Amino acid sequence: MAACAADLASFEGECHEVWIAGLECKAGLTCEELAALNDGQPSACDVELGQQAECAGGCSVGGGGSMDGSSCQWMHECPSSRSSR
């Protein structure tokens, strides 16, 4: 989790905290809840996801990681620039 949080440094201030909260929320979901979330169904993380969408400001963001928590990847693409980690 700490490695993933460090990778979100491009989000500053309040938005950085919003992304950390979103990661923490998703980490607490069961596999079934996470699969439902990925299918667009309501989840316990809806508040955090809404806040993340506000911070994304028209950019598309996604991420994932290894099941053992040893690595993570995230993508942040904006209309005028492209950034991925």
N, CA, C and O atoms as a CHARMM CRD file, in Angstrom:
* protein
*
  340
    1    1 MET  N      0.82300  -1.18900   0.00000 PROA 1      0.00000
    2    1 MET  CA     0.00000   0.00000   0.00000 PROA 1      0.00000
    3    1 MET  C      0.86200   1.24600   0.00000 PROA 1      0.00000
    4    1 MET  O      0.56400   2.19900  -0.72100 PROA 1      0.00000
    5    2 ALA  N      1.92700   1.26300   0.79200 PROA 2      0.00000
    6    2 ALA  CA     2.78300   2.45200   0.86700 PROA 2      0.00000
    7    2 ALA  C      3.44300   2.73400  -0.47800 PROA 2      0.00000
    8    2 ALA  O      3.57800   3.89400  -0.86900 PROA 2      0.00000
    9    3 ALA  N      3.85600   1.68600  -1.18900 PROA 3      0.00000
   10    3 ALA  CA     4.48700   1.88600  -2.49900 PROA 3      0.00000
   11    3 ALA  C      3.48200   2.46500  -3.48800 PROA 3      0.00000
   12    3 ALA  O      3.82200   3.34200  -4.28200 PROA 3      0.00000
   13    4 CYS  N      2.24700   1.97700  -3.44100 PROA 4      0.00000
   14    4 CYS  CA     1.21600   2.50900  -4.33900 PROA 4      0.00000
   15    4 CYS  C      0.91800   3.95900  -3.99900 PROA 4      0.00000
   16    4 CYS  O      0.75200   4.78600  -4.89500 PROA 4      0.00000
   17    5 ALA  N      0.84900   4.27100  -2.72000 PROA 5      0.00000
   18    5 ALA  CA     0.56800   5.64300  -2.29000 PROA 5      0.00000
   19    5 ALA  C      1.66100   6.59300  -2.75700 PROA 5      0.00000
   20    5 ALA  O      1.37100   7.71400  -3.17400 PROA 5      0.00000
   21    6 ALA  N      2.89700   6.16200  -2.69100 PROA 6      0.00000
   22    6 ALA  CA     4.01300   7.00400  -3.13000 PROA 6      0.00000
   23    6 ALA  C      3.93400   7.28100  -4.62500 PROA 6      0.00000
   24    6 ALA  O      4.33700   8.35300  -5.07800 PROA 6      0.00000
   25    7 ASP  N      3.42200   6.32800  -5.39400 PROA 7      0.00000
   26    7 ASP  CA     3.29700   6.49700  -6.84100 PROA 7      0.00000
   27    7 ASP  C      2.23700   7.52200  -7.22700 PROA 7      0.00000
   28    7 ASP  O      2.17600   7.94200  -8.38200 PROA 7      0.00000
   29    8 LEU  N      1.40900   7.92500  -6.28000 PROA 8      0.00000
   30    8 LEU  CA     0.35000   8.89500  -6.55900 PROA 8      0.00000
   31    8 LEU  C      0.78600  10.32000  -6.26800 PROA 8      0.00000
   32    8 LEU  O     -0.05600  11.19500  -6.06900 PROA 8      0.00000
   33    9 ALA  N      2.07700  10.56300  -6.23900 PROA 9      0.00000
   34    9 ALA  CA     2.60600  11.87500  -5.88700 PROA 9      0.00000
   35    9 ALA  C      2.18200  12.97300  -6.85400 PROA 9      0.00000
   36    9 ALA  O      2.22300  14.14800  -6.49100 PROA 9      0.00000
   37   10 SER  N      1.78000  12.63000  -8.06700 PROA 10     0.00000
   38   10 SER  CA     1.36600  13.66200  -9.01600 PROA 10     0.00000
   39   10 SER  C      0.05000  14.31300  -8.59000 PROA 10     0.00000
   40   10 SER  O     -0.27500  15.41200  -9.03900 PROA 10     0.00000
   41   11 PHE  N     -0.70200  13.63900  -7.73100 PROA 11     0.00000
   42   11 PHE  CA    -1.88800  14.24000  -7.15000 PROA 11     0.00000
   43   11 PHE  C     -1.45600  14.93800  -5.86900 PROA 11     0.00000
   44   11 PHE  O     -0.91700  14.30300  -4.96200 PROA 11     0.00000
   45   12 GLU  N     -1.69000  16.23300  -5.79500 PROA 12     0.00000
   46   12 GLU  CA    -1.19200  17.00200  -4.66000 PROA 12     0.00000
   47   12 GLU  C     -2.29800  17.29900  -3.66400 PROA 12     0.00000
   48   12 GLU  O     -3.48100  17.25500  -3.99900 PROA 12     0.00000
   49   13 GLY  N     -1.89900  17.60200  -2.43500 PROA 13     0.00000
   50   13 GLY  CA    -2.79800  18.08200  -1.40100 PROA 13     0.00000
   51   13 GLY  C     -3.98000  17.18100  -1.15500 PROA 13     0.00000
   52   13 GLY  O     -3.83400  15.97500  -0.95800 PROA 13     0.00000
   53   14 GLU  N     -5.16500  17.78800  -1.16800 PROA 14     0.00000
   54   14 GLU  CA    -6.39600  17.07100  -0.85500 PROA 14     0.00000
   55   14 GLU  C     -6.63000  15.91100  -1.81800 PROA 14     0.00000
   56   14 GLU  O     -7.09800  14.84900  -1.40900 PROA 14     0.00000
   57   15 CYS  N     -6.30700  16.11000  -3.08800 PROA 15     0.00000
   58   15 CYS  CA    -6.51300  15.03500  -4.06000 PROA 15     0.00000
   59   15 CYS  C     -5.61100  13.83600  -3.76100 PROA 15     0.00000
   60   15 CYS  O     -6.01200  12.69300  -3.97900 PROA 15     0.00000
   61   16 HSD  N     -4.42100  14.08300  -3.27400 PROA 16     0.00000
   62   16 HSD  CA    -3.54300  12.97000  -2.90100 PROA 16     0.00000
   63   16 HSD  C     -4.21000  12.14700  -1.80100 PROA 16     0.00000
   64   16 HSD  O     -4.21600  10.91700  -1.85100 PROA 16     0.00000
   65   17 GLU  N     -4.76900  12.83300  -0.81500 PROA 17     0.00000
   66   17 GLU  CA    -5.44600  12.14100   0.28700 PROA 17     0.00000
   67   17 GLU  C     -6.67100  11.37800  -0.20700 PROA 17     0.00000
   68   17 GLU  O     -6.96800  10.28900   0.28200 PROA 17     0.00000
   69   18 VAL  N     -7.37900  11.95300  -1.17500 PROA 18     0.00000
   70   18 VAL  CA    -8.55500  11.29600  -1.75200 PROA 18     0.00000
   71   18 VAL  C     -8.14300   9.99500  -2.42900 PROA 18     0.00000
   72   18 VAL  O     -8.82700   8.98200  -2.28400 PROA 18     0.00000
   73   19 TRP  N     -7.03600  10.00800  -3.16500 PROA 19     0.00000
   74   19 TRP  CA    -6.59000   8.79300  -3.85400 PROA 19     0.00000
   75   19 TRP  C     -6.12600   7.74200  -2.87000 PROA 19     0.00000
   76   19 TRP  O     -6.35400   6.55100  -3.08800 PROA 19     0.00000
   77   20 ILE  N     -5.47200   8.16000  -1.77800 PROA 20     0.00000
   78   20 ILE  CA    -5.05200   7.20000  -0.75300 PROA 20     0.00000
   79   20 ILE  C     -6.28800   6.54900  -0.13100 PROA 20     0.00000
   80   20 ILE  O     -6.33500   5.33100   0.04200 PROA 20     0.00000
   81   21 ALA  N     -7.29300   7.37400   0.20400 PROA 21     0.00000
   82   21 ALA  CA    -8.53100   6.84200   0.79400 PROA 21     0.00000
   83   21 ALA  C     -9.20800   5.85300  -0.14700 PROA 21     0.00000
   84   21 ALA  O     -9.74400   4.83700   0.29400 PROA 21     0.00000
   85   22 GLY  N     -9.18200   6.15000  -1.44100 PROA 22     0.00000
   86   22 GLY  CA    -9.76700   5.23200  -2.41800 PROA 22     0.00000
   87   22 GLY  C     -9.04100   3.90200  -2.47600 PROA 22     0.00000
   88   22 GLY  O     -9.66800   2.84400  -2.53500 PROA 22     0.00000
   89   23 LEU  N     -7.71100   3.95800  -2.45800 PROA 23     0.00000
   90   23 LEU  CA    -6.92400   2.72100  -2.44500 PROA 23     0.00000
   91   23 LEU  C     -7.21300   1.90300  -1.19700 PROA 23     0.00000
   92   23 LEU  O     -7.39300   0.68700  -1.26500 PROA 23     0.00000
   93   24 GLU  N     -7.25700   2.58800  -0.04900 PROA 24     0.00000
   94   24 GLU  CA    -7.52200   1.88400   1.20700 PROA 24     0.00000
   95   24 GLU  C     -8.90100   1.24300   1.19500 PROA 24     0.00000
   96   24 GLU  O     -9.07200   0.12000   1.67000 PROA 24     0.00000
   97   25 CYS  N     -9.88600   1.95400   0.65400 PROA 25     0.00000
   98   25 CYS  CA   -11.23200   1.40000   0.58200 PROA 25     0.00000
   99   25 CYS  C    -11.26300   0.15700  -0.30400 PROA 25     0.00000
  100   25 CYS  O    -11.80800  -0.87600   0.08400 PROA 25     0.00000
  101   26 LYS  N    -10.67900   0.26200  -1.48300 PROA 26     0.00000
  102   26 LYS  CA   -10.67700  -0.88700  -2.39600 PROA 26     0.00000
  103   26 LYS  C     -9.92200  -2.06700  -1.79900 PROA 26     0.00000
  104   26 LYS  O    -10.30400  -3.21700  -2.01700 PROA 26     0.00000
  105   27 ALA  N     -8.85900  -1.79900  -1.05100 PROA 27     0.00000
  106   27 ALA  CA    -8.08300  -2.87600  -0.42800 PROA 27     0.00000
  107   27 ALA  C     -8.91600  -3.63700   0.59500 PROA 27     0.00000
  108   27 ALA  O     -8.62500  -4.79600   0.89000 PROA 27     0.00000
  109   28 GLY  N     -9.95000  -2.99900   1.13900 PROA 28     0.00000
  110   28 GLY  CA   -10.80100  -3.64700   2.12500 PROA 28     0.00000
  111   28 GLY  C    -11.95600  -4.43400   1.54100 PROA 28     0.00000
  112   28 GLY  O    -12.69500  -5.08300   2.28100 PROA 28     0.00000
  113   29 LEU  N    -12.12800  -4.39200   0.23000 PROA 29     0.00000
  114   29 LEU  CA   -13.22300  -5.12000  -0.41000 PROA 29     0.00000
  115   29 LEU  C    -12.87700  -6.59000  -0.58100 PROA 29     0.00000
  116   29 LEU  O    -11.70900  -6.95100  -0.72300 PROA 29     0.00000
  117   30 THR  N    -13.89200  -7.42700  -0.56600 PROA 30     0.00000
  118   30 THR  CA   -13.68700  -8.83300  -0.89500 PROA 30     0.00000
  119   30 THR  C    -13.48600  -8.94300  -2.41000 PROA 30     0.00000
  120   30 THR  O    -13.72800  -7.98200  -3.14100 PROA 30     0.00000
  121   31 CYS  N    -13.05400 -10.08900  -2.86800 PROA 31     0.00000
  122   31 CYS  CA   -12.87700 -10.30300  -4.30700 PROA 31     0.00000
  123   31 CYS  C    -14.20800 -10.12600  -5.04200 PROA 31     0.00000
  124   31 CYS  O    -14.24600  -9.55800  -6.13400 PROA 31     0.00000
  125   32 GLU  N    -15.28500 -10.60800  -4.44900 PROA 32     0.00000
  126   32 GLU  CA   -16.59600 -10.48200  -5.07300 PROA 32     0.00000
  127   32 GLU  C    -17.02400  -9.02400  -5.14600 PROA 32     0.00000
  128   32 GLU  O    -17.57200  -8.59000  -6.15900 PROA 32     0.00000
  129   33 GLU  N    -16.77900  -8.26100  -4.07600 PROA 33     0.00000
  130   33 GLU  CA   -17.13600  -6.84400  -4.06800 PROA 33     0.00000
  131   33 GLU  C    -16.31500  -6.06200  -5.08900 PROA 33     0.00000
  132   33 GLU  O    -16.83300  -5.16700  -5.75700 PROA 33     0.00000
  133   34 LEU  N    -15.04500  -6.40100  -5.20500 PROA 34     0.00000
  134   34 LEU  CA   -14.17900  -5.73100  -6.17500 PROA 34     0.00000
  135   34 LEU  C    -14.61000  -6.05400  -7.60200 PROA 34     0.00000
  136   34 LEU  O    -14.60700  -5.17700  -8.46700 PROA 34     0.00000
  137   35 ALA  N    -14.97800  -7.30400  -7.84900 PROA 35     0.00000
  138   35 ALA  CA   -15.46000  -7.68700  -9.18200 PROA 35     0.00000
  139   35 ALA  C    -16.74700  -6.93400  -9.50600 PROA 35     0.00000
  140   35 ALA  O    -16.92400  -6.47300 -10.63400 PROA 35     0.00000
  141   36 ALA  N    -17.64800  -6.80400  -8.53300 PROA 36     0.00000
  142   36 ALA  CA   -18.89300  -6.07000  -8.74400 PROA 36     0.00000
  143   36 ALA  C    -18.60300  -4.60200  -9.02600 PROA 36     0.00000
  144   36 ALA  O    -19.22900  -4.00100  -9.89900 PROA 36     0.00000
  145   37 LEU  N    -17.66300  -4.02500  -8.29800 PROA 37     0.00000
  146   37 LEU  CA   -17.25600  -2.63900  -8.52600 PROA 37     0.00000
  147   37 LEU  C    -16.73700  -2.46800  -9.95200 PROA 37     0.00000
  148   37 LEU  O    -17.09600  -1.51100 -10.63800 PROA 37     0.00000
  149   38 ASN  N    -15.90100  -3.38600 -10.38800 PROA 38     0.00000
  150   38 ASN  CA   -15.35300  -3.32600 -11.74400 PROA 38     0.00000
  151   38 ASN  C    -16.43200  -3.48800 -12.80600 PROA 38     0.00000
  152   38 ASN  O    -16.25200  -3.05600 -13.94400 PROA 38     0.00000
  153   39 ASP  N    -17.56100  -4.11500 -12.43800 PROA 39     0.00000
  154   39 ASP  CA   -18.69300  -4.27000 -13.35600 PROA 39     0.00000
  155   39 ASP  C    -19.64400  -3.07900 -13.29600 PROA 39     0.00000
  156   39 ASP  O    -20.68200  -3.07600 -13.95800 PROA 39     0.00000
  157   40 GLY  N    -19.28800  -2.06100 -12.49800 PROA 40     0.00000
  158   40 GLY  CA   -20.09100  -0.85200 -12.42300 PROA 40     0.00000
  159   40 GLY  C    -21.21700  -0.87600 -11.40500 PROA 40     0.00000
  160   40 GLY  O    -22.07100   0.01100 -11.39700 PROA 40     0.00000
  161   41 GLN  N    -21.22300  -1.88500 -10.54900 PROA 41     0.00000
  162   41 GLN  CA   -22.25800  -1.96900  -9.52600 PROA 41     0.00000
  163   41 GLN  C    -21.89400  -1.08700  -8.33200 PROA 41     0.00000
  164   41 GLN  O    -20.71600  -0.81700  -8.10000 PROA 41     0.00000
  165   42 PRO  N    -22.89700  -0.63500  -7.57200 PROA 42     0.00000
  166   42 PRO  CA   -22.61600   0.17700  -6.38100 PROA 42     0.00000
  167   42 PRO  C    -21.72200  -0.58100  -5.39900 PROA 42     0.00000
  168   42 PRO  O    -21.77000  -1.80800  -5.31700 PROA 42     0.00000
  169   43 SER  N    -20.90500   0.17100  -4.65900 PROA 43     0.00000
  170   43 SER  CA   -20.00300  -0.46000  -3.70000 PROA 43     0.00000
  171   43 SER  C    -19.86600   0.39700  -2.45500 PROA 43     0.00000
  172   43 SER  O    -20.35000   1.52800  -2.39900 PROA 43     0.00000
  173   44 ALA  N    -19.20100  -0.16200  -1.46300 PROA 44     0.00000
  174   44 ALA  CA   -18.91700   0.56300  -0.22600 PROA 44     0.00000
  175   44 ALA  C    -17.94300   1.71200  -0.47800 PROA 44     0.00000
  176   44 ALA  O    -17.75200   2.55500   0.39800 PROA 44     0.00000
  177   45 CYS  N    -17.33300   1.76100  -1.64400 PROA 45     0.00000
  178   45 CYS  CA   -16.33900   2.78900  -1.96500 PROA 45     0.00000
  179   45 CYS  C    -16.90200   3.89700  -2.85300 PROA 45     0.00000
  180   45 CYS  O    -16.13400   4.69600  -3.38900 PROA 45     0.00000
  181   46 ASP  N    -18.20600   3.96400  -3.02000 PROA 46     0.00000
  182   46 ASP  CA   -18.79300   4.95200  -3.93600 PROA 46     0.00000
  183   46 ASP  C    -18.42800   6.39100  -3.57700 PROA 46     0.00000
  184   46 ASP  O    -18.17900   7.20000  -4.47000 PROA 46     0.00000
  185   47 VAL  N    -18.39100   6.72100  -2.29200 PROA 47     0.00000
  186   47 VAL  CA   -18.03000   8.09000  -1.88600 PROA 47     0.00000
  187   47 VAL  C    -16.60600   8.40500  -2.31500 PROA 47     0.00000
  188   47 VAL  O    -16.34300   9.45100  -2.91000 PROA 47     0.00000
  189   48 GLU  N    -15.68400   7.48900  -2.00900 PROA 48     0.00000
  190   48 GLU  CA   -14.28300   7.69300  -2.36700 PROA 48     0.00000
  191   48 GLU  C    -14.09800   7.76500  -3.87300 PROA 48     0.00000
  192   48 GLU  O    -13.32000   8.58300  -4.36400 PROA 48     0.00000
  193   49 LEU  N    -14.80800   6.91700  -4.61300 PROA 49     0.00000
  194   49 LEU  CA   -14.69200   6.92000  -6.06500 PROA 49     0.00000
  195   49 LEU  C    -15.22800   8.22100  -6.65400 PROA 49     0.00000
  196   49 LEU  O    -14.68200   8.73200  -7.63200 PROA 49     0.00000
  197   50 GLY  N    -16.27800   8.75000  -6.07100 PROA 50     0.00000
  198   50 GLY  CA   -16.82100  10.03100  -6.52100 PROA 50     0.00000
  199   50 GLY  C    -15.83100  11.16100  -6.28800 PROA 50     0.00000
  200   50 GLY  O    -15.66800  12.03900  -7.13600 PROA 50     0.00000
  201   51 GLN  N    -15.17600  11.13700  -5.14100 PROA 51     0.00000
  202   51 GLN  CA   -14.17100  12.15500  -4.84600 PROA 51     0.00000
  203   51 GLN  C    -12.97800  12.02400  -5.78500 PROA 51     0.00000
  204   51 GLN  O    -12.41200  13.02900  -6.21700 PROA 51     0.00000
  205   52 GLN  N    -12.59600  10.79300  -6.10200 PROA 52     0.00000
  206   52 GLN  CA   -11.49800  10.58700  -7.04100 PROA 52     0.00000
  207   52 GLN  C    -11.87000  11.14100  -8.41500 PROA 52     0.00000
  208   52 GLN  O    -11.03600  11.75900  -9.07800 PROA 52     0.00000
  209   53 ALA  N    -13.09400  10.93000  -8.84400 PROA 53     0.00000
  210   53 ALA  CA   -13.53500  11.42700 -10.15600 PROA 53     0.00000
  211   53 ALA  C    -13.45500  12.95000 -10.19300 PROA 53     0.00000
  212   53 ALA  O    -13.05100  13.52400 -11.20400 PROA 53     0.00000
  213   54 GLU  N    -13.83600  13.60600  -9.09900 PROA 54     0.00000
  214   54 GLU  CA   -13.73200  15.06300  -9.03700 PROA 54     0.00000
  215   54 GLU  C    -12.28100  15.51200  -9.15900 PROA 54     0.00000
  216   54 GLU  O    -11.98500  16.48700  -9.85100 PROA 54     0.00000
  217   55 CYS  N    -11.38500  14.81000  -8.49500 PROA 55     0.00000
  218   55 CYS  CA    -9.96200  15.17400  -8.54100 PROA 55     0.00000
  219   55 CYS  C     -9.32600  14.86200  -9.88800 PROA 55     0.00000
  220   55 CYS  O     -8.34800  15.50500 -10.27000 PROA 55     0.00000
  221   56 ALA  N     -9.86300  13.89000 -10.60900 PROA 56     0.00000
  222   56 ALA  CA    -9.27600  13.51300 -11.89200 PROA 56     0.00000
  223   56 ALA  C     -9.45500  14.60400 -12.93700 PROA 56     0.00000
  224   56 ALA  O     -8.68100  14.66700 -13.89200 PROA 56     0.00000
  225   57 GLY  N    -10.45200  15.46000 -12.78100 PROA 57     0.00000
  226   57 GLY  CA   -10.63900  16.60500 -13.65100 PROA 57     0.00000
  227   57 GLY  C    -10.63900  16.29800 -15.13600 PROA 57     0.00000
  228   57 GLY  O     -9.90400  16.93200 -15.89300 PROA 57     0.00000
  229   58 GLY  N    -11.44400  15.34600 -15.56900 PROA 58     0.00000
  230   58 GLY  CA   -11.53200  15.01500 -16.98200 PROA 58     0.00000
  231   58 GLY  C    -10.48400  14.02900 -17.45800 PROA 58     0.00000
  232   58 GLY  O    -10.46000  13.66600 -18.63500 PROA 58     0.00000
  233   59 CYS  N     -9.63000  13.59700 -16.57000 PROA 59     0.00000
  234   59 CYS  CA    -8.60400  12.61000 -16.91600 PROA 59     0.00000
  235   59 CYS  C     -9.12900  11.21500 -16.59800 PROA 59     0.00000
  236   59 CYS  O    -10.02200  11.04800 -15.76800 PROA 59     0.00000
  237   60 SER  N     -8.57700  10.24600 -17.25100 PROA 60     0.00000
  238   60 SER  CA    -8.91200   8.86300 -16.98700 PROA 60     0.00000
  239   60 SER  C     -7.81800   8.26400 -16.11600 PROA 60     0.00000
  240   60 SER  O     -6.62800   8.42800 -16.38400 PROA 60     0.00000
  241   61 VAL  N     -8.24500   7.56800 -15.07100 PROA 61     0.00000
  242   61 VAL  CA    -7.29200   7.00400 -14.11300 PROA 61     0.00000
  243   61 VAL  C     -7.66600   5.56200 -13.85000 PROA 61     0.00000
  244   61 VAL  O     -8.84700   5.23400 -13.73500 PROA 61     0.00000
  245   62 GLY  N     -6.66800   4.69600 -13.75400 PROA 62     0.00000
  246   62 GLY  CA    -6.91000   3.30500 -13.42100 PROA 62     0.00000
  247   62 GLY  C     -5.69300   2.72000 -12.75100 PROA 62     0.00000
  248   62 GLY  O     -4.61300   3.30900 -12.78600 PROA 62     0.00000
  249   63 GLY  N     -5.86000   1.58000 -12.14800 PROA 63     0.00000
  250   63 GLY  CA    -4.72300   0.96800 -11.47900 PROA 63     0.00000
  251   63 GLY  C     -4.99100  -0.46200 -11.09500 PROA 63     0.00000
  252   63 GLY  O     -6.10400  -0.97200 -11.22700 PROA 63     0.00000
  253   64 GLY  N     -3.95700  -1.08800 -10.62200 PROA 64     0.00000
  254   64 GLY  CA    -4.04300  -2.46900 -10.17900 PROA 64     0.00000
  255   64 GLY  C     -2.73000  -2.87500  -9.55200 PROA 64     0.00000
  256   64 GLY  O     -1.81000  -2.06600  -9.42700 PROA 64     0.00000
  257   65 GLY  N     -2.64900  -4.10800  -9.16500 PROA 65     0.00000
  258   65 GLY  CA    -1.42100  -4.57200  -8.54100 PROA 65     0.00000
  259   65 GLY  C     -1.41000  -6.06500  -8.37800 PROA 65     0.00000
  260   65 GLY  O     -2.35500  -6.76000  -8.75300 PROA 65     0.00000
  261   66 SER  N     -0.32700  -6.55100  -7.81300 PROA 66     0.00000
  262   66 SER  CA    -0.18700  -7.98200  -7.59400 PROA 66     0.00000
  263   66 SER  C     -1.01700  -8.38900  -6.38500 PROA 66     0.00000
  264   66 SER  O     -1.23300  -7.58600  -5.47800 PROA 66     0.00000
  265   67 MET  N     -1.47300  -9.61100  -6.37100 PROA 67     0.00000
  266   67 MET  CA    -2.31700 -10.10400  -5.28900 PROA 67     0.00000
  267   67 MET  C     -1.58500 -10.10900  -3.95100 PROA 67     0.00000
  268   67 MET  O     -2.21700  -9.95400  -2.90600 PROA 67     0.00000
  269   68 ASP  N     -0.26800 -10.28300  -3.96500 PROA 68     0.00000
  270   68 ASP  CA     0.46600 -10.32100  -2.69600 PROA 68     0.00000
  271   68 ASP  C      0.84900  -8.93000  -2.20300 PROA 68     0.00000
  272   68 ASP  O      1.47500  -8.79300  -1.15100 PROA 68     0.00000
  273   69 GLY  N      0.47700  -7.89800  -2.95600 PROA 69     0.00000
  274   69 GLY  CA     0.74000  -6.53700  -2.52400 PROA 69     0.00000
  275   69 GLY  C      2.16500  -6.06200  -2.73700 PROA 69     0.00000
  276   69 GLY  O      2.55400  -5.01900  -2.21100 PROA 69     0.00000
  277   70 SER  N      2.94600  -6.80900  -3.49800 PROA 70     0.00000
  278   70 SER  CA     4.35200  -6.44600  -3.67600 PROA 70     0.00000
  279   70 SER  C      4.57800  -5.43500  -4.79600 PROA 70     0.00000
  280   70 SER  O      5.67200  -4.88100  -4.91400 PROA 70     0.00000
  281   71 SER  N      3.55300  -5.18600  -5.62300 PROA 71     0.00000
  282   71 SER  CA     3.72000  -4.19400  -6.68000 PROA 71     0.00000
  283   71 SER  C      2.37800  -3.60500  -7.06100 PROA 71     0.00000
  284   71 SER  O      1.32600  -4.21100  -6.85600 PROA 71     0.00000
  285   72 CYS  N      2.44100  -2.41200  -7.61900 PROA 72     0.00000
  286   72 CYS  CA     1.21300  -1.80500  -8.11500 PROA 72     0.00000
  287   72 CYS  C      1.53700  -1.02500  -9.37800 PROA 72     0.00000
  288   72 CYS  O      2.68600  -0.65900  -9.62600 PROA 72     0.00000
  289   73 GLN  N      0.51500  -0.78200 -10.15800 PROA 73     0.00000
  290   73 GLN  CA     0.63200   0.02000 -11.36500 PROA 73     0.00000
  291   73 GLN  C     -0.57400   0.92500 -11.42300 PROA 73     0.00000
  292   73 GLN  O     -1.66700   0.54500 -11.00300 PROA 73     0.00000
  293   74 TRP  N     -0.38200   2.11500 -11.94000 PROA 74     0.00000
  294   74 TRP  CA    -1.51900   2.99400 -12.14200 PROA 74     0.00000
  295   74 TRP  C     -1.31100   3.79400 -13.39900 PROA 74     0.00000
  296   74 TRP  O     -0.18400   3.96400 -13.86500 PROA 74     0.00000
  297   75 MET  N     -2.40300   4.28600 -13.94800 PROA 75     0.00000
  298   75 MET  CA    -2.38300   5.02400 -15.19400 PROA 75     0.00000
  299   75 MET  C     -3.17500   6.30600 -14.98400 PROA 75     0.00000
  300   75 MET  O     -4.23600   6.29900 -14.35900 PROA 75     0.00000
  301   76 HSD  N     -2.65600   7.39300 -15.50700 PROA 76     0.00000
  302   76 HSD  CA    -3.31700   8.69500 -15.40300 PROA 76     0.00000
  303   76 HSD  C     -3.17300   9.33700 -16.77300 PROA 76     0.00000
  304   76 HSD  O     -2.09000   9.79500 -17.13700 PROA 76     0.00000
  305   77 GLU  N     -4.27200   9.37300 -17.54000 PROA 77     0.00000
  306   77 GLU  CA    -4.23700   9.94100 -18.88900 PROA 77     0.00000
  307   77 GLU  C     -5.16100  11.13200 -18.97400 PROA 77     0.00000
  308   77 GLU  O     -6.32900  11.06500 -18.59100 PROA 77     0.00000
  309   78 CYS  N     -4.62800  12.21000 -19.47500 PROA 78     0.00000
  310   78 CYS  CA    -5.41000  13.42400 -19.63900 PROA 78     0.00000
  311   78 CYS  C     -5.48000  13.78000 -21.12700 PROA 78     0.00000
  312   78 CYS  O     -4.59900  13.39900 -21.89800 PROA 78     0.00000
  313   79 PRO  N     -6.52600  14.51000 -21.53200 PROA 79     0.00000
  314   79 PRO  CA    -6.67500  14.84300 -22.96500 PROA 79     0.00000
  315   79 PRO  C     -5.46000  15.53500 -23.57000 PROA 79     0.00000
  316   79 PRO  O     -5.11600  15.26200 -24.72000 PROA 79     0.00000
  317   80 SER  N     -4.80100  16.42300 -22.82600 PROA 80     0.00000
  318   80 SER  CA    -3.69300  17.16500 -23.41200 PROA 80     0.00000
  319   80 SER  C     -2.32500  16.59000 -23.09400 PROA 80     0.00000
  320   80 SER  O     -1.33100  17.01000 -23.68700 PROA 80     0.00000
  321   81 SER  N     -2.25100  15.64100 -22.17500 PROA 81     0.00000
  322   81 SER  CA    -0.96600  15.02700 -21.83400 PROA 81     0.00000
  323   81 SER  C     -1.18900  13.57800 -21.47500 PROA 81     0.00000
  324   81 SER  O     -2.32000  13.15200 -21.24200 PROA 81     0.00000
  325   82 ARG  N     -0.12600  12.83300 -21.43200 PROA 82     0.00000
  326   82 ARG  CA    -0.22100  11.41700 -21.11300 PROA 82     0.00000
  327   82 ARG  C      0.80000  11.07200 -20.06300 PROA 82     0.00000
  328   82 ARG  O      1.97700  11.40600 -20.19700 PROA 82     0.00000
  329   83 SER  N      0.35400  10.39900 -19.01100 PROA 83     0.00000
  330   83 SER  CA     1.24900  10.02500 -17.92700 PROA 83     0.00000
  331   83 SER  C      0.86000   8.64000 -17.44300 PROA 83     0.00000
  332   83 SER  O     -0.32200   8.37100 -17.23000 PROA 83     0.00000
  333   84 SER  N      1.82100   7.76700 -17.26900 PROA 84     0.00000
  334   84 SER  CA     1.53000   6.47500 -16.66000 PROA 84     0.00000
  335   84 SER  C      2.72700   6.02900 -15.85100 PROA 84     0.00000
  336   84 SER  O      3.86500   6.41300 -16.12100 PROA 84     0.00000
  337   85 ARG  N      2.44600   5.21400 -14.85600 PROA 85     0.00000
  338   85 ARG  CA     3.47600   4.69900 -13.96900 PROA 85     0.00000
  339   85 ARG  C      3.31700   3.21000 -13.87400 PROA 85     0.00000
  340   85 ARG  O      4.08500   2.55100 -13.17200 PROA 85     0.00000
